[in-house]
Structure formats: C-alpha cells, structure tokens
Amino acid sequence: MSNKVKKNLTPVQQEYYDFAKQREPKRPVFSNCVRAFLVGGGICLLGQLISDFFLWNFDFTEKTAGNPTVAILIIISVLLTALGVYDHIAQWAGAGTAVPVTGFANTMASAAIEHRTEGFVLGVGGKMFKLAGPVIAFGVFSAFVVALIKTVITMLGGL
Amino acid sequence: MEAYLWAFVVGGLICVIGQILMDVFKYTPAHTMAILVVSGSILSGLGLYEPLIDFAGAGATVPITSFGNSLVHGAMAEAESTGILGILTGIFEVTSAGISAAIIFAFLGALLFKPKG
C-alpha cells in the first residue's frame, strides 16, 4: 500500500513521508498480541462458562446453547459500554475485545449512545450501524457467495 | 476442564490474528473485522469451521469469525430444504439472536444512558 501512495507524491512529499515514518512511534506488536490473547481468550472462556451453564441448567443442546450465550455476552458488553468501562478495557486489550462478539455489540452501543444528541431517528437509528455495518455487509455478501457456490455444486451432483 | 483450556487458547489466537492485522498490516478495526468475517464464511464453505467449533467450543463461536460461519450455515440449511431461494431466506436464520440482541440492547442503552466524556 505504502509504495502506491509514495509514487504519486512529489520528491519533497516523499522526503516528508519517510521522515514522518521514522518519527512514528513503533507499535509494541508483541505485547499487544499477548494482551489480545489474554483478554480475547478470557472472553471466550467466559462464553464457554455461560454456554455450559445453559447446558446444565436448562433444556439446551450443544448447538442451541450458542444463542443465549451470545445474547448474554452482548448484554454484558452493552452494559459495560454504557457505563464507560468497555473503552478502558478495549484500550488495553486492542483486538482482544474487538474480535469477540462483544466487540460487535460494543461498536453498535457506543455509536448509538454517542449519536443520541442528533435525535433518535437520525442519530441513534441511523448511526448505530456506522461501525457494525461493514461486518454485516461483508459477512452477508461473502456468505451469500459461498452458499451459492456450494448449492450450485450440490445441484450439479456434488464433488 | 480441557474444553475451557481450548476455548481460551483458540479464542485468544483468533484475537492475536486480529491484532496482527491491525498492528503489522495497519488495517483499521473495521477492516480487520470485515476480513475476519469473510474468512469465517470461507472456512465454513470449505467445511473447516465446524470441526474447529467441535474442538474449541466457545473459543470458535464467540469470535466474530463465527458470524460468517453462522450466516453460511443458515443459508445452506434453508437452501437444502427449499431450494436456491433458501439462501436469501435462511441467511439470518442462525445469527438472528446475535443481531437482534445487539440492535435491541444498543437501542435500549441509547435510551437510558448519556455519552460518557
């Protein structure tokens, strides 16, 4: 990506680009990854606990226990977002809080709450999907393509 | 007990992949999530995601990659029973709980809370 950007710049701009690149703080990739691993793993561990709780105490199977588990994680995440706690965890954990389903709920809740001053229809309703939109759009489209290919293959007699 | 260990390890590793996409390849969080969702649905299409869920439980169902997997599963299940139009009607079948819960509770949150500085 950076090479393509560089090609369109004048020599002075290129010089500045290199200079800025030098001064850019190095990202502590390793420690970020360790944090993401610990927090992300912890959230999945919590998910496993909740799912087992539903399995043992209610009439759920291994497959159907996923739905209430995700719902509970989402409620927790929305609550923590509303109370302003999730941002603090997210700042420390990076992708560890963004990648689990809690991160999806967090982006929706934070966008909804942040834009409530713009009104409930245009602010909350309209901006709610500002960050979650890409996930839904790309997820649905890729799933559509994958399912279409698989269905066509099955219809043609399978592999 | 082992199930918890694998849920932790696999879930953590998926988050590390996300972190690497953000830090090393300099993608924004939105790009990272989109990439993970698309990889989830592709892995599902190749039949690789289901074994991962059997192995890691919530370690594979909680990360956003499982959203792509569930979308493909809903679409496929419906397509098998009702034909090719089932892809459209079934695509949200499995993920409905997650999406509705996120919309409803995000809306409730916006009703009840004011933005924190």
Short mmCIF file of C-alpha atoms in Angstrom, two decimals:
data_model
loop_
_atom_site.label_atom_id
_atom_site.label_comp_id
_atom_site.label_asym_id
_atom_site.label_seq_id
_atom_site.Cartn_x
_atom_site.Cartn_y
_atom_site.Cartn_z
CA MET A 1 0.00 0.00 0.00
CA SER A 2 2.71 2.48 1.02
CA ASN A 3 4.52 2.16 -2.31
CA LYS A 4 1.42 3.06 -4.26
CA VAL A 5 0.91 6.13 -2.09
CA LYS A 6 4.54 7.14 -2.47
CA LYS A 7 4.54 7.02 -6.27
CA ASN A 8 2.03 9.84 -6.54
CA LEU A 9 3.97 12.21 -4.30
CA THR A 10 6.45 14.94 -5.22
CA PRO A 11 10.07 14.41 -4.04
CA VAL A 12 9.57 16.83 -1.14
CA GLN A 13 6.46 14.99 -0.06
CA GLN A 14 8.34 11.70 -0.31
CA GLU A 15 11.06 13.06 1.93
CA TYR A 16 8.46 14.13 4.44
CA TYR A 17 6.75 10.76 4.19
CA ASP A 18 9.99 8.99 5.11
CA PHE A 19 10.64 11.48 7.89
CA ALA A 20 7.17 11.03 9.35
CA LYS A 21 7.56 7.28 9.10
CA GLN A 22 10.77 7.48 11.14
CA ARG A 23 9.15 9.51 13.88
CA GLU A 24 6.05 7.32 14.05
CA PRO A 25 6.05 5.53 17.41
CA LYS A 26 6.83 1.85 16.98
CA ARG A 27 3.86 -0.30 17.85
CA PRO A 28 4.68 -2.82 20.56
CA VAL A 29 3.35 -5.68 18.45
CA PHE A 30 4.41 -8.47 20.75
CA SER A 31 2.96 -7.11 23.97
CA ASN A 32 -0.20 -6.07 22.11
CA CYS A 33 -0.57 -9.65 20.90
CA VAL A 34 -0.09 -11.03 24.41
CA ARG A 35 -2.78 -8.69 25.73
CA ALA A 36 -5.14 -9.55 22.87
CA PHE A 37 -4.54 -13.24 23.54
CA LEU A 38 -5.23 -12.98 27.28
CA VAL A 39 -8.34 -10.82 27.07
CA GLY A 40 -9.76 -12.47 23.93
CA GLY A 41 -9.13 -15.89 25.39
CA GLY A 42 -10.73 -14.77 28.65
CA ILE A 43 -13.88 -13.61 26.88
CA CYS A 44 -14.14 -16.94 25.03
CA LEU A 45 -13.59 -18.74 28.34
CA LEU A 46 -16.44 -16.72 29.82
CA GLY A 47 -18.54 -17.68 26.80
CA GLN A 48 -17.77 -21.34 27.41
CA LEU A 49 -18.80 -20.97 31.08
CA ILE A 50 -22.10 -19.31 30.16
CA SER A 51 -22.78 -21.91 27.47
CA ASP A 52 -22.12 -24.76 29.94
CA PHE A 53 -24.37 -23.05 32.45
CA PHE A 54 -27.22 -23.12 29.92
CA LEU A 55 -26.41 -26.73 29.01
CA TRP A 56 -26.55 -27.95 32.58
CA ASN A 57 -29.42 -25.91 33.99
CA PHE A 58 -31.81 -25.60 31.06
CA ASP A 59 -33.05 -27.72 28.21
CA PHE A 60 -30.41 -26.78 25.65
CA THR A 61 -28.26 -28.86 23.36
CA GLU A 62 -24.68 -28.06 22.46
CA LYS A 63 -25.87 -26.32 19.26
CA THR A 64 -28.78 -24.31 20.69
CA ALA A 65 -26.85 -23.11 23.74
CA GLY A 66 -24.93 -20.77 21.43
CA ASN A 67 -27.83 -18.35 21.02
CA PRO A 68 -28.46 -17.45 24.68
CA THR A 69 -24.69 -17.37 25.26
CA VAL A 70 -24.18 -14.77 22.55
CA ALA A 71 -27.18 -12.80 23.84
CA ILE A 72 -25.77 -12.73 27.40
CA LEU A 73 -22.31 -11.67 26.16
CA ILE A 74 -23.95 -8.90 24.14
CA ILE A 75 -25.97 -7.66 27.15
CA ILE A 76 -22.83 -7.60 29.30
CA SER A 77 -20.93 -5.77 26.59
CA VAL A 78 -23.66 -3.16 26.04
CA LEU A 79 -23.89 -2.54 29.80
CA LEU A 80 -20.13 -2.13 30.14
CA THR A 81 -20.12 0.17 27.10
CA ALA A 82 -22.93 2.32 28.52
CA LEU A 83 -21.13 2.60 31.85
CA GLY A 84 -17.94 3.63 30.06
CA VAL A 85 -15.96 0.62 31.28
CA TYR A 86 -15.58 -1.20 27.98
CA ASP A 87 -13.49 1.56 26.43
CA HIS A 88 -10.92 1.26 29.19
CA ILE A 89 -10.64 -2.49 28.73
CA ALA A 90 -10.52 -2.06 24.95
CA GLN A 91 -7.70 0.45 25.15
CA TRP A 92 -5.59 -2.10 27.00
CA ALA A 93 -6.66 -5.19 25.11
CA GLY A 94 -6.83 -3.99 21.49
CA ALA A 95 -8.15 -6.76 19.26
CA GLY A 96 -8.81 -8.91 22.33
CA THR A 97 -12.03 -7.00 22.90
CA ALA A 98 -12.74 -6.10 19.26
CA VAL A 99 -12.72 -9.57 17.70
CA PRO A 100 -15.16 -11.42 20.02
CA VAL A 101 -18.87 -10.81 19.52
CA THR A 102 -18.72 -8.40 22.48
CA GLY A 103 -16.74 -6.02 20.26
CA PHE A 104 -19.52 -6.09 17.68
CA ALA A 105 -22.07 -5.16 20.36
CA ASN A 106 -19.70 -2.51 21.70
CA THR A 107 -19.40 -0.76 18.32
CA MET A 108 -23.19 -0.68 17.98
CA ALA A 109 -23.90 0.50 21.51
CA SER A 110 -21.16 3.15 21.51
CA ALA A 111 -22.30 4.53 18.14
CA ALA A 112 -25.93 4.56 19.29
CA ILE A 113 -25.15 6.31 22.56
CA GLU A 114 -22.67 8.72 21.05
CA HIS A 115 -25.10 9.96 18.40
CA ARG A 116 -28.17 10.24 20.59
CA THR A 117 -27.74 14.02 20.68
CA GLU A 118 -28.57 14.03 16.94
CA GLY A 119 -32.00 12.64 17.69
CA PHE A 120 -33.36 9.16 17.99
CA VAL A 121 -34.20 8.58 14.34
CA LEU A 122 -31.23 10.11 12.54
CA GLY A 123 -28.77 9.78 15.42
CA VAL A 124 -29.44 6.51 17.22
CA GLY A 125 -31.24 4.67 14.43
CA GLY A 126 -29.11 5.91 11.57
CA LYS A 127 -25.65 5.90 13.09
CA MET A 128 -26.00 2.67 15.06
CA PHE A 129 -24.55 0.66 12.16
CA LYS A 130 -21.76 3.08 11.35
CA LEU A 131 -19.09 0.65 12.61
CA ALA A 132 -21.04 -2.61 12.64
CA GLY A 133 -22.27 -2.08 9.08
CA PRO A 134 -19.11 -3.35 7.34
CA VAL A 135 -19.21 -6.56 9.37
CA ILE A 136 -22.82 -7.27 8.44
CA ALA A 137 -22.45 -6.21 4.81
CA PHE A 138 -19.28 -8.19 4.12
CA GLY A 139 -20.45 -11.12 6.21
CA VAL A 140 -23.76 -11.41 4.40
CA PHE A 141 -22.30 -10.92 0.95
CA SER A 142 -19.48 -13.42 1.42
CA ALA A 143 -21.89 -15.91 2.99
CA PHE A 144 -24.20 -15.43 0.00
CA VAL A 145 -21.41 -16.15 -2.47
CA VAL A 146 -20.16 -19.17 -0.50
CA ALA A 147 -23.66 -20.61 -0.08
CA LEU A 148 -24.45 -20.01 -3.75
CA ILE A 149 -21.30 -21.83 -4.88
CA LYS A 150 -21.97 -24.72 -2.53
CA THR A 151 -25.63 -25.00 -3.57
CA VAL A 152 -24.75 -24.95 -7.27
CA ILE A 153 -22.10 -27.63 -6.72
CA THR A 154 -24.63 -29.82 -4.87
CA MET A 155 -27.22 -29.27 -7.60
CA LEU A 156 -24.74 -30.32 -10.26
CA GLY A 157 -24.28 -33.56 -8.43
CA GLY A 158 -21.68 -32.70 -5.82
CA LEU A 159 -17.94 -33.12 -5.84
CA MET B 1 -11.83 -28.79 32.09
CA GLU B 2 -9.93 -29.30 28.87
CA ALA B 3 -12.79 -27.63 26.97
CA TYR B 4 -12.12 -24.40 28.87
CA LEU B 5 -8.43 -24.52 28.08
CA TRP B 6 -9.03 -24.94 24.34
CA ALA B 7 -11.74 -22.27 24.34
CA PHE B 8 -9.22 -19.89 25.90
CA VAL B 9 -6.32 -20.81 23.62
CA VAL B 10 -8.22 -20.87 20.30
CA GLY B 11 -10.26 -17.74 21.11
CA GLY B 12 -7.09 -15.98 22.17
CA LEU B 13 -5.26 -16.99 18.99
CA ILE B 14 -8.06 -15.65 16.77
CA CYS B 15 -7.77 -12.35 18.63
CA VAL B 16 -4.00 -12.40 18.07
CA ILE B 17 -4.62 -12.76 14.33
CA GLY B 18 -6.85 -9.69 14.58
CA GLN B 19 -4.16 -7.80 16.49
CA ILE B 20 -1.53 -8.70 13.89
CA LEU B 21 -3.82 -7.50 11.08
CA MET B 22 -4.19 -4.20 12.94
CA ASP B 23 -0.57 -3.69 14.05
CA VAL B 24 1.55 -5.27 11.32
CA PHE B 25 -0.65 -4.77 8.26
CA LYS B 26 -2.05 -1.44 9.59
CA TYR B 27 -5.70 -2.23 8.92
CA THR B 28 -8.38 -0.28 10.79
CA PRO B 29 -10.52 -2.26 13.27
CA ALA B 30 -13.42 -2.15 10.78
CA HIS B 31 -11.24 -3.65 8.02
CA THR B 32 -9.94 -6.26 10.45
CA MET B 33 -13.43 -7.33 11.49
CA ALA B 34 -14.58 -7.47 7.86
CA ILE B 35 -11.57 -9.64 6.94
CA LEU B 36 -12.27 -11.99 9.85
CA VAL B 37 -15.95 -12.33 8.99
CA VAL B 38 -15.17 -13.10 5.36
CA SER B 39 -12.53 -15.66 6.41
CA GLY B 40 -15.12 -17.22 8.70
CA SER B 41 -17.58 -17.73 5.87
CA ILE B 42 -14.89 -19.05 3.51
CA LEU B 43 -13.65 -21.52 6.15
CA SER B 44 -17.26 -22.54 6.66
CA GLY B 45 -17.68 -23.11 2.93
CA LEU B 46 -14.60 -25.32 2.91
CA GLY B 47 -16.07 -27.26 5.83
CA LEU B 48 -13.23 -26.32 8.18
CA TYR B 49 -15.08 -24.17 10.72
CA GLU B 50 -17.40 -26.83 12.12
CA PRO B 51 -14.50 -29.08 13.24
CA LEU B 52 -12.94 -26.04 14.92
CA ILE B 53 -16.16 -25.48 16.90
CA ASP B 54 -16.24 -29.14 17.92
CA PHE B 55 -12.68 -28.75 19.12
CA ALA B 56 -12.73 -25.34 20.78
CA GLY B 57 -16.38 -24.67 21.66
CA ALA B 58 -16.87 -21.04 22.62
CA GLY B 59 -13.29 -20.35 21.50
CA ALA B 60 -14.62 -20.64 17.96
CA THR B 61 -18.22 -19.45 18.43
CA VAL B 62 -17.54 -16.21 20.33
CA PRO B 63 -15.07 -14.50 17.91
CA ILE B 64 -16.62 -12.59 15.00
CA THR B 65 -15.40 -15.26 12.54
CA SER B 66 -18.29 -17.43 13.72
CA PHE B 67 -20.70 -14.77 12.42
CA GLY B 68 -19.59 -15.59 8.87
CA ASN B 69 -19.83 -19.29 9.63
CA SER B 70 -23.37 -18.99 11.03
CA LEU B 71 -24.51 -16.95 8.04
CA VAL B 72 -23.32 -19.65 5.65
CA HIS B 73 -24.87 -22.37 7.81
CA GLY B 74 -28.28 -20.70 7.93
CA ALA B 75 -28.22 -20.11 4.18
CA MET B 76 -27.12 -23.69 3.41
CA ALA B 77 -29.64 -25.33 5.71
CA GLU B 78 -32.51 -23.37 4.18
CA ALA B 79 -31.22 -23.88 0.63
CA GLU B 80 -31.17 -27.63 1.15
CA SER B 81 -34.81 -27.74 2.26
CA THR B 82 -36.38 -25.11 -0.03
CA GLY B 83 -34.06 -24.75 -3.00
CA ILE B 84 -31.83 -21.93 -4.15
CA LEU B 85 -34.07 -19.12 -2.86
CA GLY B 86 -33.48 -20.52 0.61
CA ILE B 87 -30.10 -18.75 0.56
CA LEU B 88 -31.95 -15.44 0.83
CA THR B 89 -34.50 -16.52 3.41
CA GLY B 90 -32.13 -18.54 5.55
CA ILE B 91 -29.05 -16.33 5.69
CA PHE B 92 -30.01 -14.68 9.01
CA GLU B 93 -31.62 -17.81 10.46
CA VAL B 94 -28.81 -18.68 12.87
CA THR B 95 -27.41 -15.22 13.55
CA SER B 96 -30.79 -13.66 14.29
CA ALA B 97 -30.29 -13.92 18.06
CA GLY B 98 -26.98 -12.08 17.96
CA ILE B 99 -28.05 -9.31 15.59
CA SER B 100 -31.43 -8.68 17.22
CA ALA B 101 -29.91 -8.69 20.69
CA ALA B 102 -27.22 -6.24 19.60
CA ILE B 103 -29.75 -3.89 17.97
CA ILE B 104 -32.28 -4.07 20.82
CA PHE B 105 -29.81 -3.61 23.64
CA ALA B 106 -27.81 -0.94 21.83
CA PHE B 107 -31.09 0.94 21.35
CA LEU B 108 -32.07 0.47 24.99
CA GLY B 109 -28.61 1.63 26.02
CA ALA B 110 -29.02 4.79 23.95
CA LEU B 111 -32.42 5.40 25.58
CA LEU B 112 -31.10 5.05 29.10
CA PHE B 113 -27.54 6.38 29.03
CA LYS B 114 -25.84 9.59 28.04
CA PRO B 115 -22.43 9.55 26.35
CA LYS B 116 -19.52 9.47 28.79
CA GLY B 117 -16.79 12.03 28.13
#
